[in-house]
Amino acid sequence: LFVSSPGSPYQPVLEALEKHPQKKFYNVCKLGGAKYGRYTLPYSIRVLFESSVRNCDGFLVKETDAMNILDWKTKQNHVEVPFCPARVVLQDFTGIPAMVDFAAMREAVRNAGGDPVKVNPACPTDLTVDHSLQIDFSKCAIQNAPNPGGGEAPKPPARLSPLRAQPRKVPCRGQGGCRAGPCESGRHPAPFSAQIENTPILCPFHLQPVPEPETVLKNQEMEFGRNRERLQFFKWSSKVFKNISIIPPETGTAHQVNLEYLSKVVFEVKDLLYPDSVVGTDSHTTMVNGLGILGWGVGGIETEAVMLGMPLTLTLPEVVGCELTGTVSPFATSIDIVLSITKHLRQAEVAGKFVEFFGSGVSQLSVADRTTIANMCPEYGAILSFFPVDNVTLKHLKHTGLDEAKLEVMEAYLKAVKLFRNDESSSREPEYSQVVQVSLSSIIPYVSGPKRSQDRVAVNNMKSDFQACLNEKCGVKGFQIAAEKQNDSVPVEYEGNEYKLSHGCVVIAAVISCTNNCNPSVMLAAGLLAKKAVEAGLVVKPYIRTSLSPGSGMVTHYLSSSGVLPYLSKLGFEVVGYGCSTCVGNTAPLPEAIRNAIKQGDIVACGVLSGTKNFEGRLCDCVRANYLASPPLVVAYAIAGTVRIDFDTEPLGVGFNGKSIYLRDIWPTRKELHTVEEECVISSMFKELKEKMEKGNKRWNLLEAPESTLFPWDSKSTYIRCPSFFDKLAKEAVAPQPVENAHVLLYLGDSVTTDHISPAGSIARSSAAAKYLTSKGLTPREFNSYGARRGNDAVMTRGTFANIKLLNKFIGKPAPKTIHFPSGQTLDVFEAAELYQKDGIPVIILAGKKYGLGSSRDWAAKGPFLLGVRAVLAESFEKVHRSQLIGIGIAPLQFHPGENPSTLGLTGKEQFSILFPPELSPRMTLDVKTSTGKVFSVIALFENNMEITLYKYGGSLNFVARRFL
């Protein structure tokens, strides 16, 4: 399975590739007839069809499955089909619980009399350690000069060229690694330590190579120090499990490594050719669809099943064709294109559907543009956004250094199975479920926020929109600030200078890894804008938490070689390390004086970041407004120091000689970007990155780890624990048990995200998880984050529903609390659940629309399960999270359309009983009885018989594990 089934009934269409007789492939064109041969099938569906033909074994994948896919036009949305991806990609936050589960499964299989050595991934799996980077240090090497505040304006520095060394008159601050020798020593020397292998950094004052800046070294040392135990577990996994490889820390983010290094476009195993495809535990897995690789993010539970040889089951999706026409405005970046398309596709209601791009505008987008667009598709609800392989793709692959012979075979194969998109206007486009048209010419710069990525704001309307947010009631956009307080400001002293904080002040500005690292143009635009800003005499206030966290060394490479990195550093945007940081809530605390001023004045402070997530409270608990913006706009807002600015009429600041500098004065032109991009983003960079990835990281290479078949669990460990998911491992399924007299653990509203359910950021000192870690002898500095501790079920269970922004209707305000009804106490959610479990009382959750929105997160299902949650009753569910609940053994139950707890007269204080019949069927109606005598019905959201089977076995992990007994 996952390569080719030897017993496939489709062996007769296995043939040699023309001009390459040693290469074999399944010529699916011969099976499809007119449906396939005349290009009526969408390209993405053709990939599903090929996979079903190649993996057909009559059991997990049947002939009827292949024929259903071929008959997509009439069967879409009506049948379930299996999909066997070519590979799996994990990141460490979700990868560690997956590998801990594998280790626990080996233990359980051994205890049940099976052979633990047989427990290995069946599907090729790559795990990238990228989510443990935390910004502990920033702005170490170059500090921002404070504004002079009057008097003589600062003298302009010598102009800096991206292609020439800087004049020696600028102080080097004693950085002895610079081969050009130190210039005039500065007041704050910052010597550097040994160089890390990943990135060539240039001296900001000579543009000569020097060792890594102190910032990167310190952050990496902290990362390896606080995560040593986790890293040793990963190292053990890489030694004992077959078919898995570990990409060590400081290499790059999972989705970036997937794009630059792991992606094949066409797989070749033992001379058999087939399309590359992937599922991953990172929501950004969809990025690879920009390369013509079918892939999307799924939950950790489903991923583990795929790793163990189970096909992924999905409803044969509708495919929305997105026609791109026109030409992009020179002022619009890829982020603007992403956000514009997000808006159009959200309005088209593409949730749970494939999106496929076509039209004349497609060929005008580079692969970098395409991957940026494809990366954002989880935010508009689509399963994936697919760009078929075309000449632009092949040109890109050639520039990355792919062998010419492989390119020739790739092109020949893709054309043979009609997976190659022809740019010619005469070529026939596939038939789609519906078509959405987007004119690229109409796109203007936007940001998104202040609380949700779908709330887009035109940059030229930003000032007025923020004012409206201050006026609006608290909700998805509003902050409800009294009119007489909207212009208040709070004085604060920082580093010897006085500043004033007011509503809209920017305190976090992060150019981070998500979305942008695959696209040189937006990152270079930020660098070129910084260059022009520095040359004009603009600065960033020193209290603003600025950072630059590239997705890989390649990003730093082209920023360095283009000469723009020193200017970013001069404005405070220093490279802090490689991996997810601000995006997943790993922002270091703001300076105490700034935090106090914000709280004292009840200031609506802002964070601006170039990522994809801006849920309230995600960046910092005192930063209420968070905006997503392109990298150059992040830099621009950092310079302005506020979001309450009209860039058209108000200057960013005052430069040399008292001149007002506007955004239009420093915004780079598309011609400038194109020139620098051509000179800097070349094939040697991809080649160098791949070589460094294969060589590994020095610290990782020296890391010691056990080699035993079974993992030697340490009972004192606070990172790695053997979970209890396999305690009741059984060979046979059992009938679903009724839920009797259950209390409601939480009564939630709409849009409860996986971040609300299972936060990934820092562990609050007053939380249940903190109490547990303190009892183990840890100090707050050693707590690390929830994401880093996903291998410890005791921490993660206590962290479930621990988000400070969780709004439980029982409490009436944001807090990770609930009411334990038998005692009437208000407790932490974990403490209440623990009391219910001690008394043998089951619990359920009541929720509104879109329960489980956001990134796929396995602990958002595992955590509630370990809290004793038996069912979730909601108005609607996010698709991936619904399947995760089933995969762990929690029943997703949906109210009938037009019904919710309020319309049914439920308070949540009742006790609920749910009767499950011995034989379940997909989407059957179940009766619910309450202790007050009320009876109503709900829909059991099991979409197919496989999901029912998984539920009966107690989830997918137990179902798969029984195969080893």
mmCIF file of N, CA, C and O in Angstrom, residues 541-569:
data_model
loop_
_atom_site.group_PDB
_atom_site.id
_atom_site.type_symbol
_atom_site.label_atom_id
_atom_site.label_comp_id
_atom_site.label_asym_id
_atom_site.label_seq_id
_atom_site.Cartn_x
_atom_site.Cartn_y
_atom_site.Cartn_z
ATOM 1 N N LYS A 541 10.860 52.831 17.226
ATOM 2 C CA LYS A 541 10.966 53.053 18.673
ATOM 3 C C LYS A 541 11.464 51.774 19.346
ATOM 4 O O LYS A 541 10.996 50.680 19.033
ATOM 5 N N PRO A 542 12.394 51.889 20.295
ATOM 6 C CA PRO A 542 13.072 50.711 20.844
ATOM 7 C C PRO A 542 12.195 49.781 21.669
ATOM 8 O O PRO A 542 12.541 48.625 21.874
ATOM 9 N N TYR A 543 11.038 50.262 22.153
ATOM 10 C CA TYR A 543 10.191 49.390 22.966
ATOM 11 C C TYR A 543 9.348 48.448 22.123
ATOM 12 O O TYR A 543 8.721 47.519 22.651
ATOM 13 N N ILE A 544 9.308 48.653 20.818
ATOM 14 C CA ILE A 544 8.515 47.771 19.950
ATOM 15 C C ILE A 544 9.250 46.441 19.797
ATOM 16 O O ILE A 544 10.422 46.401 19.420
ATOM 17 N N ARG A 545 8.570 45.342 20.086
ATOM 18 C CA ARG A 545 9.168 44.016 20.004
ATOM 19 C C ARG A 545 9.232 43.593 18.540
ATOM 20 O O ARG A 545 8.296 43.043 17.979
ATOM 21 N N THR A 546 10.349 43.900 17.908
ATOM 22 C CA THR A 546 10.536 43.577 16.501
ATOM 23 C C THR A 546 11.324 42.276 16.373
ATOM 24 O O THR A 546 12.187 41.989 17.205
ATOM 25 N N SER A 547 11.052 41.516 15.330
ATOM 26 C CA SER A 547 11.799 40.278 15.120
ATOM 27 C C SER A 547 11.664 39.836 13.671
ATOM 28 O O SER A 547 10.700 40.175 12.980
ATOM 29 N N LEU A 548 12.651 39.080 13.246
ATOM 30 C CA LEU A 548 12.661 38.490 11.904
ATOM 31 C C LEU A 548 12.978 37.014 12.084
ATOM 32 O O LEU A 548 14.078 36.650 12.502
ATOM 33 N N SER A 549 11.990 36.160 11.824
ATOM 34 C CA SER A 549 12.166 34.723 11.993
ATOM 35 C C SER A 549 11.917 34.026 10.661
ATOM 36 O O SER A 549 10.799 33.624 10.350
ATOM 37 N N PRO A 550 12.952 33.904 9.835
ATOM 38 C CA PRO A 550 12.777 33.291 8.513
ATOM 39 C C PRO A 550 12.428 31.816 8.624
ATOM 40 O O PRO A 550 12.686 31.174 9.637
ATOM 41 N N GLY A 551 11.863 31.286 7.548
ATOM 42 C CA GLY A 551 11.487 29.880 7.559
ATOM 43 C C GLY A 551 12.643 28.956 7.318
ATOM 44 O O GLY A 551 12.589 27.782 7.651
ATOM 45 N N SER A 552 13.719 29.454 6.738
ATOM 46 C CA SER A 552 14.874 28.600 6.480
ATOM 47 C C SER A 552 16.091 29.466 6.236
ATOM 48 O O SER A 552 15.995 30.685 6.072
ATOM 49 N N GLY A 553 17.254 28.818 6.213
ATOM 50 C CA GLY A 553 18.485 29.552 5.953
ATOM 51 C C GLY A 553 18.497 30.196 4.582
ATOM 52 O O GLY A 553 19.197 31.197 4.369
ATOM 53 N N MET A 554 17.732 29.639 3.646
ATOM 54 C CA MET A 554 17.713 30.225 2.314
ATOM 55 C C MET A 554 17.178 31.646 2.348
ATOM 56 O O MET A 554 17.647 32.520 1.625
ATOM 57 N N VAL A 555 16.189 31.881 3.203
ATOM 58 C CA VAL A 555 15.610 33.218 3.288
ATOM 59 C C VAL A 555 16.670 34.211 3.762
ATOM 60 O O VAL A 555 16.849 35.280 3.186
ATOM 61 N N THR A 556 17.390 33.838 4.818
ATOM 62 C CA THR A 556 18.464 34.707 5.296
ATOM 63 C C THR A 556 19.538 34.866 4.233
ATOM 64 O O THR A 556 20.115 35.943 4.078
ATOM 65 N N HIS A 557 19.771 33.800 3.489
ATOM 66 C CA HIS A 557 20.775 33.845 2.437
ATOM 67 C C HIS A 557 20.458 34.930 1.411
ATOM 68 O O HIS A 557 21.295 35.764 1.080
ATOM 69 N N TYR A 558 19.215 34.939 0.905
ATOM 70 C CA TYR A 558 18.947 35.939 -0.125
ATOM 71 C C TYR A 558 18.758 37.324 0.456
ATOM 72 O O TYR A 558 18.990 38.330 -0.219
ATOM 73 N N LEU A 559 18.365 37.425 1.713
ATOM 74 C CA LEU A 559 18.327 38.744 2.342
ATOM 75 C C LEU A 559 19.734 39.274 2.558
ATOM 76 O O LEU A 559 20.005 40.470 2.415
ATOM 77 N N SER A 560 20.660 38.363 2.900
ATOM 78 C CA SER A 560 22.045 38.777 3.108
ATOM 79 C C SER A 560 22.723 39.138 1.796
ATOM 80 O O SER A 560 23.344 40.195 1.668
ATOM 81 N N SER A 561 22.602 38.247 0.812
ATOM 82 C CA SER A 561 23.307 38.478 -0.441
ATOM 83 C C SER A 561 22.766 39.675 -1.210
ATOM 84 O O SER A 561 23.469 40.279 -2.013
ATOM 85 N N SER A 562 21.520 40.055 -0.941
ATOM 86 C CA SER A 562 20.973 41.242 -1.585
ATOM 87 C C SER A 562 21.350 42.507 -0.831
ATOM 88 O O SER A 562 21.102 43.619 -1.299
ATOM 89 N N GLY A 563 21.935 42.348 0.357
ATOM 90 C CA GLY A 563 22.396 43.494 1.121
ATOM 91 C C GLY A 563 21.340 44.197 1.941
ATOM 92 O O GLY A 563 21.602 45.259 2.507
ATOM 93 N N VAL A 564 20.142 43.628 2.069
ATOM 94 C CA VAL A 564 19.078 44.327 2.791
ATOM 95 C C VAL A 564 19.007 43.942 4.266
ATOM 96 O O VAL A 564 18.403 44.651 5.066
ATOM 97 N N LEU A 565 19.646 42.817 4.632
ATOM 98 C CA LEU A 565 19.569 42.369 6.016
ATOM 99 C C LEU A 565 20.103 43.399 7.018
ATOM 100 O O LEU A 565 19.503 43.593 8.075
ATOM 101 N N PRO A 566 21.213 44.089 6.721
ATOM 102 C CA PRO A 566 21.695 45.094 7.686
ATOM 103 C C PRO A 566 20.684 46.193 7.964
ATOM 104 O O PRO A 566 20.613 46.695 9.094
ATOM 105 N N TYR A 567 19.905 46.551 6.977
ATOM 106 C CA TYR A 567 18.921 47.613 7.168
ATOM 107 C C TYR A 567 17.758 47.136 8.020
ATOM 108 O O TYR A 567 17.222 47.882 8.839
ATOM 109 N N LEU A 568 17.362 45.866 7.816
ATOM 110 C CA LEU A 568 16.333 45.292 8.686
ATOM 111 C C LEU A 568 16.835 45.258 10.131
ATOM 112 O O LEU A 568 16.113 45.589 11.072
ATOM 113 N N SER A 569 18.104 44.853 10.295
ATOM 114 C CA SER A 569 18.701 44.827 11.630
ATOM 115 C C SER A 569 18.749 46.217 12.245
ATOM 116 O O SER A 569 18.493 46.399 13.440
#
